[in-house]
Amino acid sequence: GYFSETQVKPSPKETKRQLCLSLSLSISVSSLHSLSLYPMDAHVAQLQMQYRNYILSLYQQGFLDDQFTELKSLQDDGTPDFVAEVLSLFFDDCVKLVGNMARALDQTGTVDFSQVGANVHQLKGSSSSVGAKRVKGLCINFKELCEAKNYEGCVRCLQQVDIEYKTLKAKLQDMFNLEKQIVQAGGIVPQVDIN
Amino acid sequence: MDKGFSPVGLRVLVVDDDPTWLKILEKMLKKCSYEVTTCGLAREALRLLRERKDGYDIVISDVNMPDMDGFKLLEHVGLELDLPVIMMSVDGETKRVMKGVQHGACDYLLKPIRMKELKIIWQHVLRKKLQEVRDIEGCYEGGADWFTRNDEAHFLGGGGEDVSFGRKRKEFDFEKKLLLQDESDPSSSSSKKARVVWSFELHQKFVNAVNQIGCDHKAGPKKILDLMNVPWLTRENVASHLQKYRLYLSRLEKGKELKCYSGGVKNMDSPPKDSEFNTGHQSPGKNSYAFSGGSSDPKQLASSSVSDPSSDVHMPPKAKKTRIEFNPPISSSCAFESLLPWSDVPDPLESKPQILYGSSFLQQQPLPSQSPYVANSAPTLMEQEMKPSYETSVNADEFLMPQDKNSTVILQDLDLSAPSAISSINVTNDTESILRSLSWELPESHHSGFIDTDLDFSWLQNEHFLANTSGNFQFQDYSCSPSLLSELPPHLWFGNEPDEYTLMVDHGLFIS
């Protein structure tokens, strides 16, 4: 699945467990209890680890930048769905803007590059709001192509933009699913420190 | 506590067509404890702003709006409402930023915007208020021009320019950005330029130019600038003066419901609703708040406070719709004068609107009823003055100054006996009332004062001076010497803490 690229190191708890087992003679039930070795917790811990690594990989692979971190930091107990709502707005915007650009480029007559450019500008702004790094990077190229009135270049770039935002959408969907799993397993979604 | 506090309840209007950013900015601003209103269209934003003229403290807008150019919105807001505006964009090209400056933006933020940038926007609000306050001071200083012109009372003997204020004031990042980006650009230096003191002559030229152009719609800063033919003046100078002028006129308009005779009148016009102004021949009574000794229409003072110079001359609140007129007797004119020390007093026949224009409208600005922290009573007084000072009846016209378009206020025979003491009293009173209406809660101050201390000192000195000179307006040249501070009452002293802002707001230190 999508976790295949991540390496799961033994969690601290796992290590402790082994240590305990090796000292089985002196282990009491209460000690076992305080070490939280119940299967459910191990499961939560594993999920949390997976979540952490996943997020890190998104940053490392350039899907997200620190604006995404900022976004997450804005979410609080009062607005637990803030990030999800913002992302939802963003992806709706992507659909709209890509559609506009496709229509503008699909003209049989002369293409209005300024129109395309205007939509690119909007997408750039939008992607900067959620930390969609790759999308934003594409917009910078796209803008130059519009200014150069490079038709083929624009069409290619638009295709890339389309793929890119959809990929990001899928990735973030996975991230949210992991969060859900963690919560359902009784755990808390960890704050991931990028640095 | 993070460095830099943000005053609770700052009323921010955010304008952005990007729904994602709108949502994020709303959240961020709420985290700063600001009161946020969001808007997705520029026209909608203007509508909101006009609907509640004093309903917002600051506007943040994206540069690219679908229905209106963000710069145009910026202009409208600046001209009509005189609110600080911050521009935002994902595009940081120098020329765009410069355009923002030229159109009067207080700052230009690059997206993605960080919390720390939003936390300090209140500084722009305060700064703007300070500028307005300084304009008033500029009046005092510029007043020297006006007075000496007639070889009359030396008002504020210094007559120096408040150049130092602009220069020494700590630059905000915005100005720094501009300087770093484009040092050779002449227009960037305008942001560093010393503030223009609108002397009588200069204002005269301005008004003449405006008159020449005639209709408000055509009277843009560029045209005015061209007509004025003042080489060192920039379009920005004219633009900002123009906006104040318009504001002043619109406030005069508001004062229409109250009537007031004050003897000497100025030919001011109250502009029609669409803010069209013509400084020419308006019925003089409309904007009279000057007063003179002579009057053919002795009417009782509606406000006893005004008639009694020695008592609290605190003007009654705006709700007062009675006719306030002033008898010829000196006492009343003294009282009046106390509120408007620079205005023309004695001569009813000489209407000199221009100066009063200059002084009054510049003074008018800072105190809309809901901007609490500019504790500047002079303008409050002015405003209150203005409310009753409007006279439309024909009688008034006759009795008041003749129609004289280009007359200017001559402050001769300025009776300066009581005013200063009174004005200081008034200052205190108004300051307190302002403080009472202060809607902002301020967390404990720990923010290092960004306000230039020189600025503050000069203000204090100014007021100090007024407070102490009992009627003797022979001001010797007061310079911004810190030694004056030691003579100030303790509550006016900034010396205790570095945090001027707190002090100012807590004690209403601007004036008193």
Short mmCIF file of C-alpha atoms in Angstrom, two decimals, chain A residues 66-67 70-71 73-74 76 79 82 85-86 89-90 121-122 124-126 128-130 136 143, chain B residues 17-21 23-24 27-28 31 62 64 66 89-91 93 96 111-115:
data_model
loop_
_atom_site.label_atom_id
_atom_site.label_comp_id
_atom_site.label_asym_id
_atom_site.label_seq_id
_atom_site.Cartn_x
_atom_site.Cartn_y
_atom_site.Cartn_z
CA ASP A 66 5.47 25.24 5.76
CA GLN A 67 2.28 27.09 4.98
CA GLU A 70 0.79 27.14 9.64
CA LEU A 71 -2.60 25.97 8.51
CA SER A 73 -1.50 25.37 13.73
CA LEU A 74 -4.59 27.47 13.16
CA ASP A 76 -7.98 24.40 17.46
CA THR A 79 -12.66 24.40 14.98
CA PHE A 82 -10.67 23.82 9.97
CA GLU A 85 -12.66 22.80 5.30
CA VAL A 86 -9.92 24.99 3.94
CA LEU A 89 -12.32 25.11 -0.57
CA PHE A 90 -8.94 24.90 -2.22
CA HIS A 121 -2.50 34.02 -10.82
CA GLN A 122 -5.53 33.05 -8.83
CA LYS A 124 -1.02 30.62 -7.44
CA GLY A 125 -2.63 32.61 -4.69
CA SER A 126 -4.89 29.78 -3.74
CA SER A 128 -0.03 29.46 -1.51
CA SER A 129 -2.77 29.49 1.08
CA VAL A 130 -2.64 25.79 1.83
CA LYS A 136 2.35 26.69 -6.73
CA LYS A 143 2.67 32.33 -15.80
CA ASP B 17 -11.94 37.01 -3.84
CA ASP B 18 -10.03 33.85 -2.95
CA PRO B 19 -12.31 31.90 -0.64
CA THR B 20 -9.45 29.91 0.78
CA TRP B 21 -7.54 32.98 1.82
CA LYS B 23 -11.25 31.77 5.43
CA ILE B 24 -7.68 31.56 6.56
CA LYS B 27 -9.18 32.62 11.33
CA MET B 28 -5.85 34.29 11.76
CA LYS B 31 -6.71 34.54 16.70
CA ASP B 62 -6.07 41.73 -2.09
CA ASN B 64 -6.50 41.44 -7.60
CA PRO B 66 -12.48 40.55 -10.04
CA SER B 89 -0.84 39.78 -3.08
CA VAL B 90 0.90 36.61 -3.99
CA ASP B 91 2.88 38.74 -6.38
CA GLU B 93 6.95 42.66 -7.92
CA ARG B 96 3.25 46.52 -7.87
CA LYS B 111 1.08 35.85 0.47
CA PRO B 112 1.40 33.52 2.25
CA ILE B 113 0.79 35.85 5.14
CA ARG B 114 2.06 35.01 8.58
CA MET B 115 0.43 35.54 11.91
#
